[in-house]
Amino acid sequence: MGRVHVLDHPLIQHKLTLIRDKNTGTKEFRELLEEVAMLMAYEITRDLPLEETVVETPLGPARSRVLSGRKLGVVPILRAGLGMVEGVLKLIPAARVGHIGLYRDPDTLQPVEYYCKLPTDVTERELIVIDPMLATGGSASAAIRFIKEKGARHIKLMCLIAAPEGVQRVQSDHPEVDLYTAAVDERLNDHGYIVPGLGDAGDRLYGTK
Ligand code: URA
């Protein structure tokens, strides 16, 4: 079963509180979301493997360590996922960025992929899929399924706020995927919004309504 990591670093929690605040405007919301994404990326990458190397300092050789193992990729789910990409890239500038967009078919209510462009070497990369608001988990679960169908084998899911329903859905559909979030909130309301959540992340990020 994939593990659920609630990242309770004080800076992450402080910024999350500001992000949730209904009085936080678009500019500040965008900046805070990027900052929190950077801090979360720091925690999410804790388990990356290292290997020994030797580097020449001005005073001579030093045994030191560098990242080894698989290269990384980041895949935001459109549109709100875009708000966390730059923060992750600040810490992992060499990561490749894929994008996936989904809509819900009005007849079948099933998620349909309308856009998907992934790094060509996706099978070799460790991917961080980004969905800030994990509500029912339907979109995130479908996105992970589509990405797996394209060959991805190592996936972590990064959220900002998750509902218990979304956590359960991802764990049951993708038991090998570890989930990272800053909070697990109480519930979903009748409109599928996370309560208390922060409202519509895409609208708050881009100033649309
Ligand atoms: N998407 C959002 O942006 N907010 C929610 O509360 C749920 C899904």
GROMACS .gro file of C-alpha atoms and ligand atoms in nm:
model
  217
    1MET     CA    1   0.000   0.000   0.000
    2GLY     CA    2   0.131   0.346  -0.092
    3ARG     CA    3   0.212   0.557   0.210
    4VAL     CA    4   0.048   0.891   0.292
    5HIS     CA    5   0.301   1.152   0.403
    6VAL     CA    6   0.149   1.458   0.568
    7LEU     CA    7   0.427   1.715   0.554
    8ASP     CA    8   0.399   1.903   0.879
    9HIS     CA    9   0.712   2.119   0.852
   10PRO     CA   10   0.630   2.448   1.030
   11LEU     CA   11   0.703   2.661   0.722
   12ILE     CA   12   0.476   2.446   0.506
   13GLN     CA   13   0.196   2.468   0.761
   14HIS     CA   14   0.235   2.843   0.807
   15LYS     CA   15   0.222   2.909   0.434
   16LEU     CA   16  -0.072   2.670   0.393
   17THR     CA   17  -0.267   2.877   0.647
   18LEU     CA   18  -0.203   3.193   0.444
   19ILE     CA   19  -0.300   3.014   0.122
   20ARG     CA   20  -0.630   2.897   0.273
   21ASP     CA   21  -0.722   3.250   0.389
   22LYS     CA   22  -1.004   3.388   0.172
   23ASN     CA   23  -0.848   3.735   0.202
   24THR     CA   24  -0.526   3.624   0.031
   25GLY     CA   25  -0.531   3.774  -0.319
   26THR     CA   26  -0.419   3.620  -0.648
   27LYS     CA   27  -0.062   3.750  -0.650
   28GLU     CA   28   0.013   3.641  -0.296
   29PHE     CA   29  -0.168   3.309  -0.348
   30ARG     CA   30   0.050   3.234  -0.650
   31GLU     CA   31   0.372   3.324  -0.467
   32LEU     CA   32   0.280   3.122  -0.159
   33LEU     CA   33   0.182   2.819  -0.365
   34GLU     CA   34   0.520   2.827  -0.538
   35GLU     CA   35   0.703   2.862  -0.206
   36VAL     CA   36   0.513   2.579  -0.043
   37ALA     CA   37   0.578   2.360  -0.348
   38MET     CA   38   0.951   2.422  -0.311
   39LEU     CA   39   0.942   2.325   0.056
   40MET     CA   40   0.736   2.016  -0.022
   41ALA     CA   41   0.980   1.916  -0.296
   42TYR     CA   42   1.257   1.925  -0.036
   43GLU     CA   43   1.066   1.674   0.176
   44ILE     CA   44   0.952   1.458  -0.115
   45THR     CA   45   1.310   1.411  -0.238
   46ARG     CA   46   1.445   1.298   0.101
   47ASP     CA   47   1.476   0.937  -0.016
   48LEU     CA   48   1.674   1.003  -0.336
   49PRO     CA   49   1.981   0.782  -0.351
   50LEU     CA   50   2.333   0.925  -0.336
   51GLU     CA   51   2.668   0.796  -0.456
   52GLU     CA   52   3.023   0.875  -0.351
   53THR     CA   53   3.238   1.100  -0.566
   54VAL     CA   54   3.558   1.299  -0.528
   55VAL     CA   55   3.557   1.673  -0.592
   56GLU     CA   56   3.859   1.905  -0.606
   57THR     CA   57   3.823   2.195  -0.364
   58PRO     CA   58   4.078   2.481  -0.373
   59LEU     CA   59   4.260   2.290  -0.096
   60GLY     CA   60   4.257   1.944  -0.247
   61PRO     CA   61   4.032   1.643  -0.303
   62ALA     CA   62   3.719   1.594  -0.091
   63ARG     CA   63   3.515   1.276  -0.077
   64SER     CA   64   3.159   1.393  -0.127
   65ARG     CA   65   2.823   1.272  -0.255
   66VAL     CA   66   2.600   1.343  -0.554
   67LEU     CA   67   2.254   1.225  -0.658
   68SER     CA   68   2.252   0.890  -0.830
   69GLY     CA   69   1.977   0.676  -0.973
   70ARG     CA   70   1.685   0.775  -1.186
   71LYS     CA   71   1.635   1.121  -1.327
   72LEU     CA   72   1.326   1.313  -1.222
   73GLY     CA   73   1.019   1.440  -1.400
   74VAL     CA   74   0.731   1.658  -1.289
   75VAL     CA   75   0.380   1.621  -1.431
   76PRO     CA   76   0.125   1.884  -1.327
   77ILE     CA   77  -0.240   1.806  -1.387
   78LEU     CA   78  -0.388   2.108  -1.567
   79ARG     CA   79  -0.475   2.366  -1.458
   80ALA     CA   80  -0.407   2.413  -1.086
   81GLY     CA   81  -0.105   2.180  -1.090
   82LEU     CA   82   0.082   2.445  -1.290
   83GLY     CA   83   0.093   2.661  -0.977
   84MET     CA   84   0.334   2.423  -0.806
   85VAL     CA   85   0.573   2.343  -1.091
   86GLU     CA   86   0.809   2.639  -1.063
   87GLY     CA   87   0.860   2.579  -0.692
   88VAL     CA   88   0.963   2.220  -0.758
   89LEU     CA   89   1.192   2.327  -1.043
   90LYS     CA   90   1.371   2.576  -0.816
   91LEU     CA   91   1.507   2.276  -0.624
   92ILE     CA   92   1.529   2.029  -0.913
   93PRO     CA   93   1.612   2.244  -1.216
   94ALA     CA   94   1.711   1.948  -1.432
   95ALA     CA   95   1.371   1.780  -1.397
   96ARG     CA   96   1.177   1.743  -1.720
   97VAL     CA   97   0.818   1.867  -1.720
   98GLY     CA   98   0.524   1.680  -1.871
   99HIS     CA   99   0.165   1.802  -1.876
  100ILE     CA  100  -0.166   1.621  -1.857
  101GLY     CA  101  -0.515   1.764  -1.895
  102LEU     CA  102  -0.842   1.584  -1.828
  103TYR     CA  103  -1.210   1.665  -1.859
  104ARG     CA  104  -1.512   1.475  -1.738
  105ASP     CA  105  -1.729   1.329  -2.014
  106PRO     CA  106  -2.078   1.468  -1.944
  107ASP     CA  107  -2.249   1.142  -2.045
  108THR     CA  108  -2.027   0.878  -1.890
  109LEU     CA  109  -1.886   1.106  -1.614
  110GLN     CA  110  -1.553   0.935  -1.678
  111PRO     CA  111  -1.230   1.142  -1.701
  112VAL     CA  112  -1.104   1.179  -2.058
  113GLU     CA  113  -0.748   1.282  -2.142
  114TYR     CA  114  -0.750   1.588  -2.375
  115TYR     CA  115  -0.380   1.666  -2.354
  116CYS     CA  116  -0.079   1.461  -2.255
  117LYS     CA  117   0.282   1.536  -2.335
  118LEU     CA  118   0.542   1.352  -2.129
  119PRO     CA  119   0.922   1.336  -2.141
  120THR     CA  120   1.026   1.085  -2.409
  121ASP     CA  121   1.227   0.880  -2.159
  122VAL     CA  122   0.936   0.859  -1.915
  123THR     CA  123   0.999   0.490  -1.842
  124GLU     CA  124   1.341   0.580  -1.695
  125ARG     CA  125   1.228   0.870  -1.479
  126GLU     CA  126   1.088   0.903  -1.134
  127LEU     CA  127   0.778   1.119  -1.176
  128ILE     CA  128   0.614   1.360  -0.935
  129VAL     CA  129   0.251   1.404  -1.044
  130ILE     CA  130   0.106   1.728  -0.908
  131ASP     CA  131  -0.261   1.780  -0.819
  132PRO     CA  132  -0.295   2.049  -0.547
  133MET     CA  133  -0.654   1.960  -0.447
  134LEU     CA  134  -0.711   1.585  -0.415
  135ALA     CA  135  -1.091   1.586  -0.384
  136THR     CA  136  -1.263   1.267  -0.503
  137GLY     CA  137  -0.930   1.152  -0.644
  138GLY     CA  138  -1.096   1.078  -0.979
  139SER     CA  139  -0.871   1.306  -1.187
  140ALA     CA  140  -0.550   1.215  -1.008
  141SER     CA  141  -0.623   0.845  -1.031
  142ALA     CA  142  -0.708   0.869  -1.403
  143ALA     CA  143  -0.400   1.084  -1.471
  144ILE     CA  144  -0.176   0.829  -1.298
  145ARG     CA  145  -0.342   0.550  -1.499
  146PHE     CA  146  -0.284   0.734  -1.831
  147ILE     CA  147   0.076   0.810  -1.735
  148LYS     CA  148   0.137   0.445  -1.641
  149GLU     CA  149  -0.010   0.339  -1.977
  150LYS     CA  150   0.261   0.553  -2.138
  151GLY     CA  151   0.523   0.348  -1.956
  152ALA     CA  152   0.592   0.536  -1.632
  153ARG     CA  153   0.680   0.300  -1.350
  154HIS     CA  154   0.791   0.518  -1.060
  155ILE     CA  155   0.534   0.774  -0.953
  156LYS     CA  156   0.481   0.992  -0.647
  157LEU     CA  157   0.171   1.209  -0.605
  158MET     CA  158   0.212   1.561  -0.467
  159CYS     CA  159  -0.096   1.744  -0.337
  160LEU     CA  160  -0.148   2.047  -0.119
  161ILE     CA  161  -0.477   1.949   0.046
  162ALA     CA  162  -0.639   1.607   0.026
  163ALA     CA  163  -0.985   1.483   0.122
  164PRO     CA  164  -1.006   1.140   0.286
  165GLU     CA  165  -1.209   1.017  -0.016
  166GLY     CA  166  -0.927   1.113  -0.253
  167VAL     CA  167  -0.661   0.949  -0.042
  168GLN     CA  168  -0.861   0.628  -0.031
  169ARG     CA  169  -0.925   0.633  -0.406
  170VAL     CA  170  -0.558   0.676  -0.500
  171GLN     CA  171  -0.445   0.415  -0.248
  172SER     CA  172  -0.693   0.162  -0.377
  173ASP     CA  173  -0.636   0.232  -0.751
  174HIS     CA  174  -0.258   0.276  -0.728
  175PRO     CA  175  -0.127   0.099  -0.418
  176GLU     CA  176   0.235   0.147  -0.524
  177VAL     CA  177   0.209   0.529  -0.535
  178ASP     CA  178   0.323   0.728  -0.231
  179LEU     CA  179   0.114   1.038  -0.165
  180TYR     CA  180   0.253   1.362  -0.020
  181THR     CA  181   0.023   1.636   0.109
  182ALA     CA  182   0.037   1.932   0.346
  183ALA     CA  183  -0.302   1.846   0.497
  184VAL     CA  184  -0.583   1.591   0.495
  185ASP     CA  185  -0.905   1.788   0.547
  186GLU     CA  186  -1.240   1.678   0.688
  187ARG     CA  187  -1.459   1.596   0.391
  188LEU     CA  188  -1.605   1.686   0.052
  189ASN     CA  189  -1.919   1.896   0.020
  190ASP     CA  190  -2.206   1.821  -0.220
  191HIS     CA  191  -2.029   2.013  -0.498
  192GLY     CA  192  -1.708   1.813  -0.466
  193TYR     CA  193  -1.515   2.089  -0.288
  194ILE     CA  194  -1.280   2.005  -0.005
  195VAL     CA  195  -1.402   2.140   0.331
  196PRO     CA  196  -1.256   2.356   0.472
  197GLY     CA  197  -0.999   2.348   0.187
  198LEU     CA  198  -0.921   2.676   0.014
  199GLY     CA  199  -1.193   2.707  -0.251
  200ASP     CA  200  -1.115   2.655  -0.620
  201ALA     CA  201  -0.738   2.642  -0.652
  202GLY     CA  202  -0.737   2.718  -1.027
  203ASP     CA  203  -0.962   3.021  -0.986
  204ARG     CA  204  -0.761   3.157  -0.694
  205LEU     CA  205  -0.436   3.100  -0.880
  206TYR     CA  206  -0.542   3.270  -1.200
  207GLY     CA  207  -0.801   3.518  -1.072
  208THR     CA  208  -1.089   3.360  -1.265
  209LYS     CA  209  -1.437   3.279  -1.140
  210URA     N1  210  -1.060   2.144  -0.675
  210URA     C1  211  -1.041   2.264  -0.613
  210URA     O1  212  -0.980   2.354  -0.669
  210URA     N2  213  -1.087   2.279  -0.490
  210URA     C2  214  -1.154   2.183  -0.423
  210URA     O2  215  -1.194   2.204  -0.308
  210URA     C3  216  -1.174   2.060  -0.489
  210URA     C4  217  -1.126   2.043  -0.614
   0.00000   0.00000   0.00000
